[in-house]
């Protein structure tokens, strides 16, 4: 869950350039359909990609084939698609916040909306949660849809929380989604988180992070390498610095690293960490639990 600021100026002109590009085998089909595609693009922009409102035109078979070919072609006019994939590879997924984005998602799926196959406002970096999305656009109840990374404002506000319990023995991890106040659409938020954001994936990420932190605190909070914090308030400050860094790097509070670090700030977890760090006889940067 991450708001993405796409620069998509020139998308209409690009269609005209493709229509003139004789190296692309379907250029005539694109030329014949340019007015249709521009009308569809304008409808998408007007309705902010909302599948409840964007018209479903159902393009002809030749146009669907041409758009699929254009999406995977190497002509320079669509080089920005490869760039989206490349520049976000291994980084934060715009849909779920994992740190393993590898693919490009068609927000309105290519299978149902081939007319938007190369339309930049419809393309976002995504991870394997794409498998849960596939051809889906809306849910069964009114208003249920996925959050749009370009148009749903404030989806980078903190929405994913984890509570850690039984810290020292066999820790448990509970994942919760809470709609940020500034995200307006509750039906979309609930459907999106329920369908796309893997509680199990988050749990595993936080579990690994917590184990690492317990073995060697500085592997998570660098400042703990040389000295223990002098007060609980200082520990909070150090954790907040790490959270801020993760949020700055991934440009969303819902990246899973920030979710993990934020879980360490929760009152009972923080108290447990503080007691473990202050245990008499524990070496600086030594393990928090007996290994
Ligand atoms: Zn994802």
Coordinates of C-alpha atoms and ligand atoms in Angstrom, one line a residue:
X1 CA 0.0 0.0 0.0
X2 CA 1.8 2.9 -1.3
X3 CA 0.8 6.1 -3.1
X4 CA 2.7 6.4 -6.3
X5 CA 3.2 9.7 -8.2
X6 CA 3.4 8.8 -11.8
X7 CA 4.4 11.4 -14.4
X8 CA 2.2 10.4 -17.3
X9 CA 2.2 13.4 -19.6
X10 CA 2.4 12.5 -23.3
X11 CA 0.3 9.3 -23.1
X12 CA -2.0 10.5 -25.8
X13 CA 0.7 11.6 -28.2
X14 CA 2.5 8.3 -27.6
X15 CA -0.4 6.4 -29.3
X16 CA 0.1 8.6 -32.4
X17 CA 3.8 7.8 -32.4
X18 CA 3.1 4.1 -32.1
X19 CA 0.6 4.4 -35.0
X20 CA 3.4 5.9 -37.1
X21 CA 6.0 3.3 -36.1
X22 CA 6.3 0.8 -39.0
X23 CA 8.6 -1.4 -36.9
X24 CA 5.6 -2.3 -34.8
X25 CA 3.6 -4.9 -36.8
X26 CA 0.1 -3.8 -35.5
X27 CA 0.7 -0.1 -36.0
X28 CA -2.3 0.1 -38.5
X29 CA -4.6 -1.3 -35.8
X30 CA -3.4 1.3 -33.3
X31 CA -3.9 4.0 -35.9
X32 CA -7.4 3.0 -36.7
X33 CA -8.3 2.8 -33.0
X34 CA -6.5 5.9 -31.7
X35 CA -9.7 8.0 -31.2
X36 CA -11.3 5.0 -29.3
X37 CA -8.2 4.6 -27.1
X38 CA -8.0 8.3 -26.3
X39 CA -11.7 8.4 -25.4
X40 CA -11.1 5.3 -23.1
X41 CA -8.1 7.0 -21.5
X42 CA -10.1 10.2 -20.8
X43 CA -12.9 8.1 -19.2
X44 CA -10.3 6.4 -17.0
X45 CA -8.8 9.7 -15.9
X46 CA -12.3 11.2 -15.3
X47 CA -13.3 8.3 -13.2
X48 CA -9.9 7.9 -11.5
X49 CA -9.6 4.3 -12.5
X50 CA -12.6 3.2 -10.4
X51 CA -13.9 -0.1 -11.9
X52 CA -17.4 0.8 -10.7
X53 CA -17.4 3.8 -13.0
X54 CA -14.9 3.3 -15.8
X55 CA -16.8 2.1 -18.9
X56 CA -16.1 -1.4 -20.0
X57 CA -15.7 -0.9 -23.8
X58 CA -14.8 -4.5 -24.7
X59 CA -12.4 -3.7 -27.6
X60 CA -12.3 -5.8 -30.8
X61 CA -10.2 -8.9 -31.1
X62 CA -7.6 -7.2 -33.4
X63 CA -7.2 -4.3 -31.0
X64 CA -6.8 -6.7 -27.9
X65 CA -4.1 -8.6 -29.8
X66 CA -2.4 -5.4 -30.8
X67 CA -2.4 -4.0 -27.2
X68 CA -1.0 -7.3 -25.8
X69 CA 1.8 -7.2 -28.5
X70 CA 2.4 -3.5 -27.7
X71 CA 2.7 -4.2 -24.0
X72 CA 5.5 -6.8 -24.5
X73 CA 7.2 -5.1 -27.4
X74 CA 10.6 -3.5 -27.2
X75 CA 9.8 -0.3 -29.2
X76 CA 11.0 2.8 -27.6
X77 CA 7.5 4.4 -27.2
X78 CA 6.7 1.8 -24.4
X79 CA 10.2 1.7 -22.8
X80 CA 8.7 3.3 -19.6
X81 CA 7.0 -0.1 -18.8
X82 CA 10.3 -1.8 -18.5
X83 CA 11.5 1.1 -16.5
X84 CA 8.7 0.7 -14.0
X85 CA 9.6 -3.0 -13.6
X86 CA 13.4 -2.3 -13.4
X87 CA 13.4 0.7 -11.1
X88 CA 11.1 -1.0 -8.5
X89 CA 12.5 -4.5 -8.7
X90 CA 13.0 -5.8 -5.1
X91 CA 11.5 -2.7 -3.7
X92 CA 8.2 -1.9 -2.0
X93 CA 5.0 -3.3 -3.5
X94 CA 2.5 -0.6 -4.2
X95 CA -0.4 -2.9 -3.4
X96 CA 0.7 -4.8 -0.2
X97 CA 3.9 -3.2 1.1
X98 CA 6.1 -6.2 0.9
X99 CA 9.7 -5.5 -0.1
X100 CA 9.8 -7.9 -3.0
X101 CA 8.2 -6.1 -6.0
X102 CA 9.1 -7.9 -9.2
X103 CA 6.3 -7.3 -11.7
X104 CA 4.1 -4.7 -13.3
X105 CA 0.5 -4.7 -12.3
X106 CA -2.4 -3.6 -14.5
X107 CA -4.7 -2.0 -11.9
X108 CA -7.6 -2.7 -14.3
X109 CA -6.6 -6.1 -15.5
X110 CA -5.3 -6.6 -19.0
X111 CA -7.6 -9.6 -19.5
X112 CA -10.7 -7.4 -19.0
X113 CA -9.5 -4.0 -20.1
X114 CA -6.9 -4.5 -22.9
X115 CA -7.4 -0.9 -23.9
X116 CA -5.4 0.1 -20.7
X117 CA -2.5 -2.3 -21.3
X118 CA 0.1 0.4 -21.8
X119 CA -1.7 3.3 -20.0
X120 CA 0.8 4.5 -17.4
X121 CA -1.8 5.6 -14.8
X122 CA -2.9 1.9 -14.8
X123 CA 0.6 0.4 -14.2
X124 CA 2.2 -0.1 -10.9
X125 CA 5.0 -2.2 -9.3
X126 CA 3.6 -5.3 -7.6
X127 CA 4.9 -8.5 -5.9
X128 CA 3.5 -12.0 -5.8
X129 CA 0.3 -10.6 -4.3
X130 CA -0.6 -10.2 -8.0
X131 CA -1.6 -13.8 -7.8
X132 CA -4.4 -12.8 -5.4
X133 CA -5.5 -10.0 -7.7
X134 CA -5.3 -11.5 -11.1
X135 CA -8.5 -10.8 -13.1
X136 CA -10.4 -9.3 -10.1
X137 CA -11.6 -5.8 -10.2
X138 CA -14.4 -5.5 -7.6
X139 CA -15.8 -7.5 -4.7
X140 CA -19.4 -8.8 -4.3
X141 CA -20.6 -5.9 -2.0
X142 CA -21.2 -2.4 -3.2
X143 CA -18.1 -0.2 -3.4
X144 CA -15.7 -3.1 -2.9
X145 CA -12.6 -2.6 -5.1
X146 CA -8.8 -2.3 -4.8
X147 CA -7.2 0.9 -3.6
X148 CA -5.7 2.8 -6.5
X149 CA -2.1 3.8 -5.9
X150 CA -2.4 7.0 -7.9
X151 CA -5.9 8.2 -6.9
X152 CA -6.7 6.9 -3.4
X153 CA -5.1 9.5 -1.3
X154 CA -3.2 8.8 1.9
X155 CA -2.8 5.1 1.5
X156 CA 0.8 5.5 2.6
X157 CA -0.5 6.5 6.1
X158 CA 0.0 3.7 8.6
X159 CA -2.6 1.0 8.2
X160 CA -0.8 -2.2 9.1
X161 CA 0.0 -3.0 12.7
X162 CA 1.5 -6.1 14.4
X163 CA 1.2 -7.0 18.1
X164 CA 3.9 -9.2 19.6
X165 CA 3.2 -11.3 22.7
X166 CA 5.0 -14.0 24.7
X167 CA 8.2 -12.3 23.7
X168 CA 10.9 -14.4 25.4
X169 CA 9.6 -17.9 24.9
X170 CA 7.6 -18.6 21.8
X171 CA 6.6 -15.1 20.5
X172 CA 3.2 -14.8 18.8
X173 CA 2.4 -12.2 16.2
X174 CA -1.0 -10.7 15.5
X175 CA -1.5 -8.7 12.3
X176 CA -4.2 -6.0 12.2
X177 CA -5.4 -3.5 9.6
X178 CA -6.8 -0.2 10.7
X179 CA -8.1 2.3 8.1
X180 CA -6.2 5.5 8.4
X181 CA -8.5 8.5 9.1
X182 CA -7.5 10.2 5.9
X183 CA -8.3 7.2 3.7
X184 CA -11.9 7.9 2.7
X185 CA -13.3 4.7 1.2
X186 CA -13.9 2.1 3.9
X187 CA -15.4 -0.5 1.5
X188 CA -12.3 -0.3 -0.8
X189 CA -9.9 -0.3 2.2
X190 CA -11.5 -3.5 3.7
X191 CA -11.7 -5.3 0.4
X192 CA -8.1 -4.4 -0.5
X193 CA -6.5 -5.4 2.8
X194 CA -8.6 -8.6 3.0
X195 CA -7.9 -9.7 -0.5
X196 CA -4.3 -8.6 -1.2
X197 CA -2.3 -7.9 2.0
X198 CA -1.0 -11.2 3.2
X199 CA -1.2 -11.4 7.0
X200 CA 0.9 -14.6 6.9
X201 CA 3.6 -12.8 4.8
X202 CA 3.7 -9.9 7.3
X203 CA 3.8 -12.2 10.3
X204 CA 6.8 -14.1 8.8
X205 CA 8.6 -10.8 8.0
X206 CA 8.1 -9.5 11.6
X207 CA 9.0 -12.9 13.1
X208 CA 12.3 -12.9 11.2
X209 CA 13.0 -9.3 12.2
X210 CA 12.2 -9.9 15.8
X211 CA 14.4 -13.0 16.0
X212 CA 17.3 -11.1 14.4
X213 CA 16.8 -8.2 16.9
X214 CA 16.8 -10.6 19.8
X215 CA 20.0 -12.3 18.6
X216 CA 21.8 -9.1 17.9
X217 CA 20.0 -5.8 18.6
X218 CA 22.3 -3.7 16.4
X219 CA 21.4 -5.7 13.3
X220 CA 18.1 -3.8 13.5
X221 CA 19.0 -0.6 15.5
X222 CA 22.5 0.3 14.5
X223 CA 23.0 2.7 17.4
X224 CA 22.8 -0.3 19.9
X225 CA 26.2 -1.6 18.7
X226 CA 28.3 0.3 21.1
X227 CA 26.1 1.3 24.0
X228 CA 22.8 0.6 25.6
X229 CA 20.3 3.4 25.7
X230 CA 20.3 5.3 29.0
X231 CA 16.5 5.6 29.3
X232 CA 13.4 4.1 27.8
X233 CA 12.8 7.5 26.1
X234 CA 16.2 7.2 24.3
X235 CA 15.2 3.7 23.1
X236 CA 12.0 5.1 21.7
X237 CA 14.0 7.8 19.9
X238 CA 16.3 5.3 18.4
X239 CA 13.4 3.1 17.2
X240 CA 11.6 6.2 15.8
X241 CA 14.8 7.1 13.8
X242 CA 14.9 3.6 12.2
X243 CA 11.1 3.8 11.4
X244 CA 11.6 7.2 9.8
X245 CA 14.5 5.9 7.7
X246 CA 12.5 2.9 6.5
X247 CA 9.5 5.2 5.7
X248 CA 11.8 7.7 3.9
X249 CA 13.4 4.9 1.8
X250 CA 10.1 3.2 0.8
X251 CA 7.9 6.3 0.8
X252 CA 5.1 4.6 2.7
X253 CA 4.6 3.7 6.3
X254 CA 3.1 0.4 5.2
X255 CA 6.4 -1.0 4.0
X256 CA 6.8 -4.2 6.0
X257 CA 10.2 -3.1 7.5
X258 CA 8.4 -0.1 9.0
X259 CA 5.6 -2.3 10.2
X260 CA 8.1 -4.5 12.0
X261 CA 9.9 -1.6 13.6
X262 CA 6.7 0.0 14.6
X263 CA 5.6 -3.2 16.4
X264 CA 8.7 -2.8 18.7
X265 CA 7.3 0.5 19.9
X266 CA 4.0 -1.0 21.1
X267 CA 3.8 -0.5 24.9
X268 CA 4.2 -4.1 26.2
X269 CA 6.8 -5.0 23.6
X270 CA 8.8 -1.8 24.3
X271 CA 8.7 -2.6 28.1
X272 CA 9.9 -6.2 27.4
X273 CA 12.8 -4.9 25.2
X274 CA 13.8 -2.3 27.8
X275 CA 13.9 -4.9 30.6
X276 CA 15.9 -7.3 28.4
X277 CA 18.4 -4.5 27.3
X278 CA 18.9 -3.5 30.9
X279 CA 19.3 -7.0 32.3
X280 CA 22.3 -7.0 34.7
X281 CA 25.3 -8.7 33.2
X282 CA 24.2 -8.5 29.6
X283 CA 27.0 -7.5 27.2
X284 CA 26.4 -4.5 25.1
X285 CA 24.8 -5.7 21.8
X286 CA 24.5 -9.2 23.4
X287 CA 21.4 -11.3 22.8
X288 CA 18.1 -10.3 24.5
X289 CA 17.2 -13.8 25.4
X290 CA 19.3 -16.8 26.4
X291 CA 20.3 -18.7 23.2
Ligands
LIG1 ZN1 2.4 -7.1 -3.0

